[in-house]
Tab-separated table of C-alpha atoms in Angstrom:
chain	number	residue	atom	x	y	z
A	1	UNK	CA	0.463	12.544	-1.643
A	2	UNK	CA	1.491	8.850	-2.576
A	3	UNK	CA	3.119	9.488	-5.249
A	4	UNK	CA	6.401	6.262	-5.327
A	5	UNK	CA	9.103	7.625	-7.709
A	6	UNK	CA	10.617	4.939	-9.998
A	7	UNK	CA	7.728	2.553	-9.266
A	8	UNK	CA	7.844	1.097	-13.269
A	9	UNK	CA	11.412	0.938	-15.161
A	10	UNK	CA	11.270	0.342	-18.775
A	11	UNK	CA	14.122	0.300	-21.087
A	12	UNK	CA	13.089	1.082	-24.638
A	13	UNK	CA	16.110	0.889	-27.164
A	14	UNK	CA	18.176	1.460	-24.278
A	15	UNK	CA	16.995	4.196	-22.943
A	16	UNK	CA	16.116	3.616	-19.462
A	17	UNK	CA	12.745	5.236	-18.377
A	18	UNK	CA	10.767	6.343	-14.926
A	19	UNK	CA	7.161	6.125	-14.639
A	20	UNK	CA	6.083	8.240	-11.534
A	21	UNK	CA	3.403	6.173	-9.915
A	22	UNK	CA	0.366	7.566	-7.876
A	23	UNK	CA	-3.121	7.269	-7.248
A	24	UNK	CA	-4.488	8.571	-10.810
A	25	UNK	CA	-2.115	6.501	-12.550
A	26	UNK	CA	-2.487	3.587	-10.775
A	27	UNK	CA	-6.705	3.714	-11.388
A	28	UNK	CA	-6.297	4.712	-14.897
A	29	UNK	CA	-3.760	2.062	-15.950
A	30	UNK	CA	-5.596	-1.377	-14.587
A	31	UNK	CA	-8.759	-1.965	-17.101
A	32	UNK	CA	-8.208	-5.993	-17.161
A	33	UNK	CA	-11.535	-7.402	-16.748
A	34	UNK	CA	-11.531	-9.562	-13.282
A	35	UNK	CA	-12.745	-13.131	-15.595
A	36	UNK	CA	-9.298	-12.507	-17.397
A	37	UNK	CA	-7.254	-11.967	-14.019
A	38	UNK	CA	-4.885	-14.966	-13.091
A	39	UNK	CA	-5.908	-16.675	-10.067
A	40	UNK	CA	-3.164	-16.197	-8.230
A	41	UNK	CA	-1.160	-13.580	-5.519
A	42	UNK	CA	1.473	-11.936	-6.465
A	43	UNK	CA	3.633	-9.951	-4.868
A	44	UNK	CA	7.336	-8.830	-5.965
A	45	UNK	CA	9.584	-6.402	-2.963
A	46	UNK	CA	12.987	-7.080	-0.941
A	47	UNK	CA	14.219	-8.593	1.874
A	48	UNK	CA	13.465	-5.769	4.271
A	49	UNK	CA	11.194	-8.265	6.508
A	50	UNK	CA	11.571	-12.218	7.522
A	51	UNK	CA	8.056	-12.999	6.731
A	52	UNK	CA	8.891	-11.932	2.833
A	53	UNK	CA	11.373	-14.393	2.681
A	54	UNK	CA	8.892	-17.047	4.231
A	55	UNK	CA	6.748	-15.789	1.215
A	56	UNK	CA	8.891	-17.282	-0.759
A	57	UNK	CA	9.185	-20.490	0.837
A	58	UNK	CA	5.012	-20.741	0.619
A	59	UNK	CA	5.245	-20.014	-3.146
A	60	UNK	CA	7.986	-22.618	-4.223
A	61	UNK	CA	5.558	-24.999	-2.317
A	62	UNK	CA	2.430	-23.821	-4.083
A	63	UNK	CA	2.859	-22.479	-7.193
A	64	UNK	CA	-0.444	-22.932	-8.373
A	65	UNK	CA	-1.305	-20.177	-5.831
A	66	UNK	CA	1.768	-17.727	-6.024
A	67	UNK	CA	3.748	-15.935	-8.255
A	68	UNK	CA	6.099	-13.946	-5.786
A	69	UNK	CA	9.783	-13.275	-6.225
A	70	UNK	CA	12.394	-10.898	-4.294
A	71	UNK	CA	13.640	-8.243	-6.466
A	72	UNK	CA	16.332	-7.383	-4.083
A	73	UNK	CA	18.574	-8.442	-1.282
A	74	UNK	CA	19.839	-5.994	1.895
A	75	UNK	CA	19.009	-7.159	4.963
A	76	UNK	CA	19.251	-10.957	4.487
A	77	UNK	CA	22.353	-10.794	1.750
A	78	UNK	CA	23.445	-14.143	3.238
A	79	UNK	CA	20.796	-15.757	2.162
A	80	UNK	CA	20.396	-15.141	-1.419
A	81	UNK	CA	21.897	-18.049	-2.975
A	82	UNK	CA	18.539	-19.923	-1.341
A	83	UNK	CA	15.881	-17.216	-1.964
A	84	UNK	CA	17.220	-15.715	-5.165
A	85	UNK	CA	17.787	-15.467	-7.839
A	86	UNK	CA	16.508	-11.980	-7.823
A	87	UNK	CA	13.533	-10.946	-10.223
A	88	UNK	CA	13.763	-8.367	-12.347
A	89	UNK	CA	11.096	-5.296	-11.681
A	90	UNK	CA	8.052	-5.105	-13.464
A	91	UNK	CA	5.564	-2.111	-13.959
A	92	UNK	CA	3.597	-1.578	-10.999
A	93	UNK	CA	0.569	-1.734	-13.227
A	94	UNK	CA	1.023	-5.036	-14.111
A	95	UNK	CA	0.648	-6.405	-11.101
A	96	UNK	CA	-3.238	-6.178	-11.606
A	97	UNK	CA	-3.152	-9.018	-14.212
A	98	UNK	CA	-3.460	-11.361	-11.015
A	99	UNK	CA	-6.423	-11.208	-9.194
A	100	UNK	CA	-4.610	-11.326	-5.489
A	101	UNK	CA	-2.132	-8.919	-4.172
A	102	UNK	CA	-0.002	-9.559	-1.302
A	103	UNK	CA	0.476	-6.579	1.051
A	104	UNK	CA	2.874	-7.762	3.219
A	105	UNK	CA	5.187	-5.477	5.578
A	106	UNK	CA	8.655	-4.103	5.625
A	107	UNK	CA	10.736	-2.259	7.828
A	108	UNK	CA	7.560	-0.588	8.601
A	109	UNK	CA	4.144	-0.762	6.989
A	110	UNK	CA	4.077	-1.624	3.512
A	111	UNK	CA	3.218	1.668	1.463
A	112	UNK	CA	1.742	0.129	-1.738
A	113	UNK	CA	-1.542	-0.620	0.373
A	114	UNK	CA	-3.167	2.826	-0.885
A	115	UNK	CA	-2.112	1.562	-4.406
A	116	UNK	CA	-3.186	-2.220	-4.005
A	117	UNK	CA	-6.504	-1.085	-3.156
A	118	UNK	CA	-6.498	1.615	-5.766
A	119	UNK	CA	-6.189	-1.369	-8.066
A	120	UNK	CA	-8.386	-3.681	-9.723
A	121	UNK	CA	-8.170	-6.791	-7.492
A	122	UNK	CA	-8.549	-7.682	-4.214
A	123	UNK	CA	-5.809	-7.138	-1.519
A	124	UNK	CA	-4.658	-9.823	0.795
A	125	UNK	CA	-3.350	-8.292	3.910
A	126	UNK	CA	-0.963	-9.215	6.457
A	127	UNK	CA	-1.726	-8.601	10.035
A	128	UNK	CA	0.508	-5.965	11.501
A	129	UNK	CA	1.147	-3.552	14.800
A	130	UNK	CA	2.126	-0.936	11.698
A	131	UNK	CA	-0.767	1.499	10.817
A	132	UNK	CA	-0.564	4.277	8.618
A	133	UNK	CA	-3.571	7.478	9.199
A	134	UNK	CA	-6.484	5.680	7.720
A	135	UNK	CA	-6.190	2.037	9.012
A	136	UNK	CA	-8.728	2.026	10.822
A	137	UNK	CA	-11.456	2.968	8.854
A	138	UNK	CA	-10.586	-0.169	6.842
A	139	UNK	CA	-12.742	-3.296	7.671
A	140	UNK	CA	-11.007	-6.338	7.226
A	141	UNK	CA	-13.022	-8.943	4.637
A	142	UNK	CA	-15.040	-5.685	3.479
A	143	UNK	CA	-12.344	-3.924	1.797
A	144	UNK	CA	-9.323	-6.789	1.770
A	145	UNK	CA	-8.393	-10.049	3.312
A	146	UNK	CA	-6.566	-10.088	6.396
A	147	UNK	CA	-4.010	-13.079	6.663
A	148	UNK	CA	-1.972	-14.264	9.808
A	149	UNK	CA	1.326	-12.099	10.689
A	150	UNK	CA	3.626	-15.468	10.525
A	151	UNK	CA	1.594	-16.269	6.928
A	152	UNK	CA	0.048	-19.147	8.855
A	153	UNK	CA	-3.083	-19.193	6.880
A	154	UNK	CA	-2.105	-17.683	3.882
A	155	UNK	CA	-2.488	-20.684	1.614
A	156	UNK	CA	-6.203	-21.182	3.371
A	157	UNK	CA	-6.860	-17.566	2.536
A	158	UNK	CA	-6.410	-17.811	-1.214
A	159	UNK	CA	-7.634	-21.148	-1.530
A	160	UNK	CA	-10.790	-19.154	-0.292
A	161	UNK	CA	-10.816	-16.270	-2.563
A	162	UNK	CA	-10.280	-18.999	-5.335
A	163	UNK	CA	-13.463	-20.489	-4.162
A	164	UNK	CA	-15.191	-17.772	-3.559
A	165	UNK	CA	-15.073	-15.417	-6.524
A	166	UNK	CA	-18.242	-13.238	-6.469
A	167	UNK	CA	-17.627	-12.537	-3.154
A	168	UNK	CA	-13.727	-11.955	-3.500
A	169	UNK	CA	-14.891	-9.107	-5.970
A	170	UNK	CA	-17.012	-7.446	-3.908
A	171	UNK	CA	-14.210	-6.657	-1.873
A	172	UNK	CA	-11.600	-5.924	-4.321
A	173	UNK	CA	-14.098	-3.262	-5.542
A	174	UNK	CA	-15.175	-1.880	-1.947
A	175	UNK	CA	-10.953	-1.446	-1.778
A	176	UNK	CA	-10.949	0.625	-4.956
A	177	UNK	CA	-14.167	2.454	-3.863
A	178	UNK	CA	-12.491	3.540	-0.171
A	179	UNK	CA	-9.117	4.332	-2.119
A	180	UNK	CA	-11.006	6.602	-4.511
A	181	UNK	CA	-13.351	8.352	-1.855
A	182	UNK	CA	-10.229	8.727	0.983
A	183	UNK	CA	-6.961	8.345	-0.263
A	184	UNK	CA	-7.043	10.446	-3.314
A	185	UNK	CA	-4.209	13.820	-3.480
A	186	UNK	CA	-6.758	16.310	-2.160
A	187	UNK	CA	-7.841	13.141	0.752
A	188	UNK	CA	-4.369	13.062	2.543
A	189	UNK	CA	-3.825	16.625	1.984
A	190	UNK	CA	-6.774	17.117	3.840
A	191	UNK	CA	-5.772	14.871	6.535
A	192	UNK	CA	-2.365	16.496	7.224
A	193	UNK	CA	-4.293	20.135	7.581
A	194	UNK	CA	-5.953	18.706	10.239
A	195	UNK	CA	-2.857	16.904	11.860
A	196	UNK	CA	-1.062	19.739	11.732
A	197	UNK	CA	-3.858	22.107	12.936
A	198	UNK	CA	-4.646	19.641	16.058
A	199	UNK	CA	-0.667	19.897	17.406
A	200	UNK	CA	-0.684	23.379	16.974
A	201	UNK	CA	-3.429	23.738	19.659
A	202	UNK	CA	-1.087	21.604	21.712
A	203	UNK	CA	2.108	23.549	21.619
A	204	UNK	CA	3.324	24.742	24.786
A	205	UNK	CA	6.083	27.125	23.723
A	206	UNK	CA	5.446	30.323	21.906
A	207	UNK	CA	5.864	30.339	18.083
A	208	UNK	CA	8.390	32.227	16.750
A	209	UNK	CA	8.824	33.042	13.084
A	210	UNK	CA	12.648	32.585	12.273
A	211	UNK	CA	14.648	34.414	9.511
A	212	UNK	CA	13.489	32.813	6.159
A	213	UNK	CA	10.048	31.343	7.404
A	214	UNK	CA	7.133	32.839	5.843
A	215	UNK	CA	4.165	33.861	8.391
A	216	UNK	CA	1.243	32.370	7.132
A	217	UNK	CA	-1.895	33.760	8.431
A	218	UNK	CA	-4.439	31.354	9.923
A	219	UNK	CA	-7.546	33.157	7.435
A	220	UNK	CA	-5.773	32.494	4.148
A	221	UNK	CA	-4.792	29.000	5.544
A	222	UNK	CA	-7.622	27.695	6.186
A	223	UNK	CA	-9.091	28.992	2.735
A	224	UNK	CA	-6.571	26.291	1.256
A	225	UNK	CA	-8.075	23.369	2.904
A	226	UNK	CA	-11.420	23.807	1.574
A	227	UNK	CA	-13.847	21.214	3.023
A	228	UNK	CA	-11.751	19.342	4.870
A	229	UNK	CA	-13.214	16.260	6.618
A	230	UNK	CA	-11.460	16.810	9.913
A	231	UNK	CA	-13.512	14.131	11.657
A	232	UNK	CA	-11.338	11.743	10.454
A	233	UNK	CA	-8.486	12.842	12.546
A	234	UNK	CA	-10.487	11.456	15.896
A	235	UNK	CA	-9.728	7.790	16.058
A	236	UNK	CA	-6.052	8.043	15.669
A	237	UNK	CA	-3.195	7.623	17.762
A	238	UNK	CA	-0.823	10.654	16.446
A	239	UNK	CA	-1.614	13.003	19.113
């Protein structure tokens, strides 16, 4: 239900605290008005990718554009002494004191997206062959800013948002808007009733119940589901 464990660590008189993160939270902790925002991307993650360590490289050479740091090294552990030091984490909701936020993949695609666009400010995204289920109703310079897989035109990009402020806004609020109309608990619960419910009319084999499965009958399923928008399970690739 996007919900990231552990996403903000505080340590208060050193006691060390975990503030679940999720799509309520993240909406109902990011009030900054966008004139006070810092015009800059941020972005803070690890190593798991070699365009986030290229990140890095773009934001020693502009800093006037960047404030992005690695907050961990796995993958590219030979390589810390010229990327590091590493940053220390900082609550997810203050990332939305910069205007900018840098969704950039990982080993897969990057899961903050529903929570970047659940923010405040506008997302910057990188071009990717990654997708998770509602990709593709996003439109790119409608509801973020797409950016160049190798981070080619990065700088460009946020030189334009900078430039371009009204407009940049727009989009960082069409972002929240889509995260708060599709990608809310009851949203992707939805989408996974519908998933699930498309395969089933695909199985070949018969269904068996095993010991310690519980039968649940298709009437008092779909009661659960309420109005589900099962259209939005047509343009995918899943099944």
């Amino acid at each position: 239900m996007y919900t990231r464990p552990e996403a903000s660590i505080f340590n208060i008189d050193g006691f060390i605290l975990r503030v679940t993160l999720d799509m309520l939270s993240v909406q109902s902790n990011n009030d900054i008005p966008w004139d006070v925002k810092k015009p800059k991307a941020f972005w803070r993650g690890r190593d798991s990718r070699r365009e986030r360590l290229d990140l890095i490289d773009l934001a020693r050479a502009h800093p006037h554009l960047f404030n992005a740091s690695l907050t961990n090294f796995f993958f590219f552990k030979e390589e810390e002494e010229q990327y590091g030091p590493k940053e220390k984490h900082i609550s997810f909701f203050n990332f939305f004191d910069y205007k900018y936020q840098i969704s950039i993949d990982g080993t897969v695609a990057a899961y903050r997206l529903p929570y970047l666009l659940g923010g405040s400010s506008v997302v910057l995204k990188q071009d990717s062959p990654y997708y998770e289920f509602f990709y593709h109703e996003l439109k790119p310079n409608v509801h973020y800013i797409p950016f160049k897989r190798d981070l080619s035109d990065l700088v460009e990009k946020i030189e334009w948002a900078r430039a371009n402020d009204d407009q940049v806004k727009i989009i960082a609020e069409n972002g929240r808007k889509y995260a708060q109309e599709n990608l809310m608990p009851r949203d992707v619960y939805c989408y996974h009733a519908a998933l699930f419910k498309e395969w089933s009319k695909r199985l070949t084999s018969e269904v068996r119940v095993r010991p310690g499965m519980e039968h649940v009958p298709i009437e008092e399923h779909e009661k659960r589901f309420g109005s589900c928008r099962c259209h939005r399970l047509t343009r995918h690739d899943e099944l």
